Tab-separated table of C-alpha atoms and ligand atoms in Angstrom:
chain	number	residue	atom	x	y	z
A	1	MET	CA	-40.404	-30.916	9.331
A	2	LYS	CA	-37.275	-32.881	10.109
A	3	TYR	CA	-35.215	-29.769	9.387
A	4	LEU	CA	-37.332	-27.700	11.746
A	5	LYS	CA	-37.049	-30.248	14.514
A	6	THR	CA	-33.272	-30.370	14.091
A	7	GLN	CA	-33.121	-26.577	14.263
A	8	PHE	CA	-35.120	-26.577	17.471
A	9	GLN	CA	-32.759	-29.193	18.978
A	10	LYS	CA	-29.631	-27.277	17.881
A	11	ILE	CA	-31.065	-24.108	19.417
A	12	GLY	CA	-31.641	-26.053	22.578
A	13	LEU	CA	-35.415	-25.856	22.849
A	14	GLN	CA	-37.154	-28.541	24.792
A	15	PRO	CA	-39.801	-30.660	23.109
A	16	GLY	CA	-43.163	-28.852	23.244
A	17	ASN	CA	-45.433	-31.928	23.349
A	18	GLY	CA	-44.348	-34.245	26.113
A	19	LYS	CA	-41.203	-35.830	24.816
A	20	SER	CA	-41.982	-34.959	21.225
A	21	TYR	CA	-41.302	-31.997	18.991
A	22	PHE	CA	-44.307	-32.922	16.938
A	23	GLN	CA	-47.977	-32.324	17.558
A	24	ALA	CA	-50.596	-34.229	15.572
A	25	VAL	CA	-53.103	-32.096	13.676
A	26	PRO	CA	-56.030	-34.146	12.393
A	27	MET	CA	-57.144	-32.893	8.976
A	28	MET	CA	-60.132	-33.360	6.701
A	29	GLU	CA	-59.649	-32.891	2.957
A	30	THR	CA	-62.710	-32.541	0.763
A	31	LYS	CA	-62.780	-32.703	-2.983
A	32	ILE	CA	-65.614	-31.876	-5.318
A	33	THR	CA	-65.360	-34.822	-7.669
A	34	HIS	CA	-68.266	-33.759	-9.803
A	35	THR	CA	-70.731	-30.916	-9.982
A	36	THR	CA	-73.416	-29.795	-12.318
A	37	ASP	CA	-73.474	-26.166	-13.379
A	38	LEU	CA	-75.427	-23.786	-11.127
A	39	THR	CA	-78.976	-23.224	-12.321
A	40	VAL	CA	-80.454	-19.880	-11.367
A	41	SER	CA	-84.232	-19.733	-11.616
A	42	SER	CA	-86.778	-17.066	-11.024
A	43	ALA	CA	-90.552	-17.069	-11.675
A	44	ASN	CA	-90.002	-16.257	-15.327
A	45	GLN	CA	-86.488	-17.265	-16.278
A	46	LYS	CA	-83.850	-19.882	-15.875
A	47	PHE	CA	-80.113	-19.966	-16.773
A	48	ASP	CA	-76.905	-21.814	-15.975
A	49	LEU	CA	-73.667	-20.553	-14.564
A	50	LYS	CA	-70.636	-22.564	-15.623
A	51	TYR	CA	-68.549	-24.300	-12.958
A	52	LEU	CA	-64.975	-22.945	-12.730
A	53	GLN	CA	-65.760	-20.193	-15.220
A	54	ASP	CA	-68.637	-18.295	-13.491
A	55	PHE	CA	-68.433	-19.864	-10.051
A	56	VAL	CA	-66.243	-22.058	-7.907
A	57	LEU	CA	-67.103	-24.291	-5.015
A	58	LEU	CA	-65.717	-25.949	-1.917
A	59	ALA	CA	-67.338	-28.574	0.236
A	60	GLN	CA	-67.186	-27.787	3.960
A	61	THR	CA	-68.767	-31.011	5.211
A	62	PRO	CA	-67.969	-34.672	4.449
A	63	LYS	CA	-71.431	-35.302	2.958
A	64	PRO	CA	-70.837	-37.368	-0.226
A	65	GLU	CA	-73.752	-35.817	-2.110
A	66	VAL	CA	-75.003	-32.237	-1.865
A	67	ASP	CA	-78.180	-31.271	-3.557
A	68	LEU	CA	-79.036	-27.606	-3.688
A	69	ASN	CA	-82.435	-26.451	-4.768
A	70	ASP	CA	-83.110	-23.581	-2.381
A	71	GLU	CA	-84.085	-19.997	-2.008
A	72	VAL	CA	-81.475	-17.285	-2.235
A	73	VAL	CA	-81.109	-14.424	0.276
A	74	PHE	CA	-78.898	-11.458	-0.361
A	75	ALA	CA	-77.293	-10.665	3.039
A	76	GLY	CA	-75.105	-7.662	2.197
A	77	TYR	CA	-71.650	-8.182	3.662
A	78	GLY	CA	-72.999	-11.181	5.698
A	79	VAL	CA	-71.717	-9.578	8.883
A	80	VAL	CA	-73.023	-9.742	12.470
A	81	ALA	CA	-70.844	-7.372	14.452
A	82	PRO	CA	-72.551	-6.088	17.636
A	83	GLU	CA	-69.477	-3.928	18.554
A	84	TYR	CA	-69.969	-1.995	15.325
A	85	ASN	CA	-73.761	-2.044	15.753
A	86	TRP	CA	-74.127	-3.978	12.459
A	87	ASN	CA	-76.274	-6.952	11.599
A	88	ASP	CA	-76.773	-8.037	8.010
A	89	TYR	CA	-78.946	-11.013	9.089
A	90	ALA	CA	-81.427	-8.909	11.159
A	91	ASN	CA	-85.029	-10.133	11.006
A	92	ILE	CA	-84.478	-12.859	8.430
A	93	ASP	CA	-84.368	-16.596	8.760
A	94	VAL	CA	-81.859	-18.156	6.349
A	95	LYS	CA	-82.102	-21.669	7.756
A	96	ASN	CA	-81.468	-24.198	4.960
A	97	LYS	CA	-81.311	-21.319	2.433
A	98	ILE	CA	-78.486	-20.068	0.294
A	99	VAL	CA	-76.900	-16.752	1.148
A	100	LEU	CA	-75.228	-14.411	-1.265
A	101	VAL	CA	-72.801	-11.951	0.314
A	102	LEU	CA	-70.199	-9.332	-0.624
A	103	VAL	CA	-66.479	-9.587	-0.094
A	104	ASN	CA	-64.795	-7.264	2.411
A	105	ASP	CA	-66.732	-5.189	4.990
A	106	PRO	CA	-68.843	-1.985	5.079
A	107	GLY	CA	-65.852	0.176	6.072
A	108	TYR	CA	-64.301	-0.704	2.747
A	109	GLY	CA	-67.501	-0.126	0.816
A	110	THR	CA	-68.077	3.336	2.319
A	111	GLU	CA	-64.367	4.328	2.795
A	112	ASP	CA	-65.752	5.934	5.968
A	113	THR	CA	-63.173	5.544	8.753
A	114	THR	CA	-65.899	5.730	11.367
A	115	ILE	CA	-67.470	2.514	9.997
A	116	PHE	CA	-65.605	-0.651	10.917
A	117	LYS	CA	-61.930	0.189	10.270
A	118	GLY	CA	-62.448	2.154	7.069
A	119	LYS	CA	-60.418	0.831	4.189
A	120	ALA	CA	-58.405	-1.545	6.412
A	121	MET	CA	-60.128	-4.956	6.258
A	122	THR	CA	-61.380	-6.454	9.511
A	123	TYR	CA	-61.864	-10.196	10.072
A	124	TYR	CA	-65.513	-9.586	9.124
A	125	GLY	CA	-64.235	-8.862	5.589
A	126	ARG	CA	-62.519	-12.213	5.117
A	127	TRP	CA	-64.206	-14.986	3.261
A	128	THR	CA	-63.519	-17.492	6.036
A	129	TYR	CA	-65.690	-15.282	8.339
A	130	LYS	CA	-68.496	-15.094	5.737
A	131	PHE	CA	-68.790	-18.854	5.579
A	132	GLU	CA	-68.554	-19.236	9.399
A	133	GLU	CA	-71.341	-16.637	9.975
A	134	ALA	CA	-73.539	-18.214	7.227
A	135	ALA	CA	-73.071	-21.566	9.096
A	136	ARG	CA	-74.020	-19.996	12.474
A	137	GLN	CA	-77.137	-18.664	10.781
A	138	GLY	CA	-78.103	-22.120	9.687
A	139	ALA	CA	-77.615	-21.522	5.901
A	140	LYS	CA	-77.049	-24.518	3.649
A	141	ALA	CA	-74.624	-22.756	1.314
A	142	CYS	CA	-72.957	-19.376	0.895
A	143	PHE	CA	-71.676	-17.659	-2.187
A	144	VAL	CA	-69.386	-14.666	-2.080
A	145	ILE	CA	-69.785	-12.102	-4.924
A	146	HIS	CA	-66.308	-11.491	-6.169
A	147	ASN	CA	-64.960	-7.958	-6.581
A	148	THR	CA	-61.344	-7.605	-7.631
A	149	ALA	CA	-60.649	-4.321	-5.789
A	150	ALA	CA	-62.455	-5.332	-2.620
A	151	ALA	CA	-60.752	-8.748	-2.498
A	152	SER	CA	-57.345	-7.327	-3.610
A	153	TYR	CA	-56.955	-10.225	-6.115
A	154	PRO	CA	-58.609	-11.028	-9.412
A	155	PHE	CA	-61.199	-13.822	-9.926
A	156	SER	CA	-58.471	-15.928	-11.566
A	157	VAL	CA	-56.889	-16.323	-8.119
A	158	VAL	CA	-60.270	-17.454	-6.693
A	159	GLN	CA	-60.569	-19.895	-9.602
A	160	THR	CA	-57.085	-21.504	-9.122
A	161	SER	CA	-57.025	-21.544	-5.327
A	162	ASN	CA	-60.564	-22.916	-4.873
A	163	ASN	CA	-60.937	-25.488	-7.600
A	164	GLY	CA	-62.861	-27.955	-5.587
A	165	ASP	CA	-60.188	-29.188	-3.225
A	166	ASP	CA	-59.745	-27.937	0.362
A	167	LEU	CA	-58.299	-28.733	3.718
A	168	TYR	CA	-59.968	-28.276	7.104
A	169	LEU	CA	-59.324	-29.394	10.684
A	170	ASP	CA	-61.047	-32.727	11.284
A	171	GLU	CA	-63.928	-31.575	13.499
A	172	ARG	CA	-65.896	-34.832	13.621
A	173	ASN	CA	-65.701	-34.719	17.430
A	174	ILE	CA	-66.467	-31.050	17.725
A	175	PRO	CA	-70.120	-30.118	17.176
A	176	LYS	CA	-69.894	-26.916	15.171
A	177	PRO	CA	-72.201	-25.638	12.443
A	178	HIS	CA	-70.999	-25.855	8.870
A	179	ILE	CA	-72.492	-24.895	5.517
A	180	ASP	CA	-72.432	-27.743	2.987
A	181	LEU	CA	-71.030	-25.639	0.160
A	182	ALA	CA	-68.979	-22.482	0.094
A	183	GLY	CA	-68.614	-20.732	-3.229
A	184	TRP	CA	-67.743	-17.595	-5.141
A	185	VAL	CA	-69.439	-16.124	-8.143
A	186	SER	CA	-67.685	-13.784	-10.586
A	187	ALA	CA	-68.755	-10.117	-10.842
A	188	ASP	CA	-70.285	-10.818	-14.269
A	189	ALA	CA	-72.262	-13.815	-12.922
A	190	ALA	CA	-73.456	-11.680	-9.981
A	191	LYS	CA	-74.783	-9.052	-12.461
A	192	LYS	CA	-76.847	-11.806	-14.151
A	193	ILE	CA	-78.130	-13.069	-10.849
A	194	LEU	CA	-79.143	-9.529	-9.765
A	195	ALA	CA	-80.892	-8.916	-13.117
A	196	ALA	CA	-82.843	-12.190	-12.708
A	197	ALA	CA	-84.069	-10.860	-9.357
A	198	GLY	CA	-85.090	-7.597	-11.045
A	199	LYS	CA	-82.230	-5.744	-9.325
A	200	ASP	CA	-78.994	-4.068	-10.335
A	201	THR	CA	-75.753	-3.120	-8.659
A	202	SER	CA	-77.561	-0.455	-6.640
A	203	LEU	CA	-78.539	-3.357	-4.370
A	204	ILE	CA	-74.809	-3.916	-3.664
A	205	VAL	CA	-74.302	-0.249	-2.881
A	206	SER	CA	-77.344	-0.340	-0.478
A	207	ALA	CA	-75.431	-2.898	1.685
A	208	ASN	CA	-73.129	-0.037	2.729
A	209	GLU	CA	-76.012	1.494	4.719
A	210	ARG	CA	-76.494	0.584	8.328
A	211	ALA	CA	-80.228	0.508	7.511
A	212	PHE	CA	-79.703	-2.267	4.928
A	213	LYS	CA	-82.100	-5.146	5.227
A	214	PRO	CA	-81.354	-8.684	3.927
A	215	LEU	CA	-83.441	-9.499	0.956
A	216	ASP	CA	-85.149	-12.647	-0.230
A	217	MET	CA	-84.270	-12.465	-3.927
A	218	GLY	CA	-87.097	-14.587	-5.213
A	219	LEU	CA	-84.591	-16.863	-6.846
A	220	LYS	CA	-83.516	-20.458	-6.475
A	221	PHE	CA	-80.043	-21.919	-6.966
A	222	SER	CA	-79.937	-25.558	-8.003
A	223	LEU	CA	-76.904	-27.781	-8.248
A	224	LYS	CA	-75.830	-31.327	-7.509
A	225	ALA	CA	-72.325	-32.003	-6.319
A	226	SER	CA	-70.434	-35.188	-5.364
A	227	VAL	CA	-67.780	-34.882	-2.715
A	228	SER	CA	-65.000	-37.251	-1.630
A	229	THR	CA	-63.498	-36.842	1.816
A	230	HIS	CA	-60.126	-38.011	2.997
A	231	TYR	CA	-58.798	-37.822	6.585
A	232	SER	CA	-55.158	-37.539	7.424
A	233	THR	CA	-52.820	-36.202	10.123
A	234	SER	CA	-50.545	-33.264	9.660
A	235	ARG	CA	-48.002	-32.111	12.224
A	236	ASN	CA	-47.025	-29.003	14.023
A	237	VAL	CA	-43.405	-28.679	15.134
A	238	ILE	CA	-43.352	-27.433	18.670
A	239	GLY	CA	-40.571	-26.488	21.107
A	240	LYS	CA	-40.323	-24.533	24.320
A	241	ILE	CA	-38.204	-22.730	26.885
A	242	ILE	CA	-39.628	-23.319	30.362
A	243	GLY	CA	-40.198	-20.200	32.394
A	244	THR	CA	-38.036	-19.713	35.524
A	245	LYS	CA	-40.786	-18.175	37.736
A	246	ARG	CA	-44.102	-18.720	36.105
A	247	PRO	CA	-43.721	-21.839	33.986
A	248	ASN	CA	-47.466	-22.356	33.633
A	249	GLU	CA	-47.943	-18.937	32.005
A	250	VAL	CA	-47.172	-19.358	28.340
A	251	ILE	CA	-46.362	-16.979	25.466
A	252	ILE	CA	-46.709	-18.552	22.066
A	253	TYR	CA	-44.833	-17.477	18.921
A	254	THR	CA	-46.158	-19.080	15.749
A	255	ALA	CA	-45.372	-19.179	12.014
A	256	HIS	CA	-46.450	-21.721	9.387
A	257	TRP	CA	-44.825	-24.024	6.933
A	258	ASP	CA	-46.768	-24.701	3.723
A	259	HIS	CA	-46.462	-24.114	0.049
A	260	LEU	CA	-45.012	-27.549	-0.400
A	261	GLY	CA	-45.529	-29.121	-3.760
A	262	ILE	CA	-46.338	-28.475	-7.380
A	263	GLY	CA	-49.737	-27.514	-8.835
A	264	ILE	CA	-51.447	-25.786	-11.729
A	265	PRO	CA	-49.112	-23.290	-13.456
A	266	ASP	CA	-49.832	-19.596	-12.818
A	267	GLU	CA	-50.021	-16.992	-15.569
A	268	ARG	CA	-46.163	-17.004	-15.886
A	269	GLY	CA	-46.114	-20.854	-16.169
A	270	ASP	CA	-44.675	-21.325	-12.684
A	271	SER	CA	-46.098	-24.474	-11.178
A	272	ILE	CA	-44.035	-24.540	-7.977
A	273	TYR	CA	-45.659	-23.403	-4.757
A	274	ASN	CA	-42.977	-20.843	-3.935
A	275	GLY	CA	-43.027	-20.040	-0.255
A	276	ALA	CA	-40.057	-17.800	0.439
A	277	LEU	CA	-42.264	-14.997	1.684
A	278	ASP	CA	-45.216	-17.060	2.830
A	279	ASN	CA	-44.001	-18.335	5.206
A	280	ALA	CA	-40.295	-19.229	5.134
A	281	THR	CA	-39.410	-15.689	6.217
A	282	GLY	CA	-41.782	-16.101	9.198
A	283	ILE	CA	-40.140	-19.413	10.133
A	284	ALA	CA	-36.653	-18.014	9.800
A	285	GLY	CA	-37.609	-15.077	12.001
A	286	LEU	CA	-39.091	-17.425	14.608
A	287	LEU	CA	-35.973	-19.563	14.690
A	288	GLU	CA	-33.890	-16.462	15.248
A	289	LEU	CA	-36.211	-15.381	18.033
A	290	ALA	CA	-35.865	-18.775	19.689
A	291	ARG	CA	-32.066	-18.602	19.364
A	292	ASN	CA	-31.988	-15.139	20.938
A	293	PHE	CA	-34.365	-16.119	23.748
A	294	LYS	CA	-31.986	-19.042	24.546
A	295	LYS	CA	-28.995	-16.629	24.648
A	296	LEU	CA	-30.551	-14.235	27.188
A	297	LYS	CA	-28.535	-13.734	30.344
A	298	ILE	CA	-31.728	-13.304	32.351
A	299	LYS	CA	-33.913	-16.235	31.478
A	300	PRO	CA	-37.585	-15.571	30.677
A	301	GLU	CA	-39.918	-15.897	33.707
A	302	ARG	CA	-42.706	-17.363	31.588
A	303	THR	CA	-42.645	-20.378	29.332
A	304	ILE	CA	-42.074	-19.452	25.698
A	305	VAL	CA	-43.502	-21.842	23.117
A	306	PHE	CA	-42.449	-21.833	19.479
A	307	ARG	CA	-44.912	-23.478	17.191
A	308	LEU	CA	-44.592	-24.044	13.470
B	1	LIG	ZN1	-48.788	-19.665	3.709
């Protein structure tokens, strides 16, 4: 951060936040300190899915204890996209229930370029969206069924990057819906869940149809998790060039600094969070952009903000 501030000063950017090059970003970190396995029960059977092996979990609220013992709804891709005339939550109430959804979006599933953006993933395909939409629908928890091809990474990546610890913006002062728990189940675990509901993978294929209807699976998921929450403040580094004619109109360029630290070794034994591509190249590009904006003979009419 200090390095970035010094670079901004050397380039000749003005501080972007009053007299400061830093902008406070309040954060909330949640950690699953303990969880039971996930019990799947139907009218005539019951089995457990193993934590970290068959499923992973993140806590999206600061509640210290989360107790799931709720009905499960399969909601296809979990997408509500009026502009694509698509609603996977049509005519079903998932309030306080658990939703099970597919990764990616129907364009990927069908490979039909007239549906969503075909094979190119839209925001509706990202897992962050799935959890946001489940929260808007009032669900208590949401599990994404992993699929290596559709996600573009194997379940091992899900396992190592979502092992119970996550960072969010501190939204205590912003009333916004959240699910208590966000999770992923492996493809094998999903098969067992479908079988317990008397279904098979044809149910997954049916989610590609516009006529797909969300389905109450006749199952319950039960689990008890303990969560610890920690609040802290991170910082953005922010600098600007004030516009000559329209200083109140602002163009923002942004990149991010992360990948700091050491964690669980990957399959090659590398435990360092290497960040040359993600996102040191972005930062270097942004610094060059700032340098070149400063060098312009004709100064920009609008304010240019650089935020890292
Ligand atoms: Zn990154």
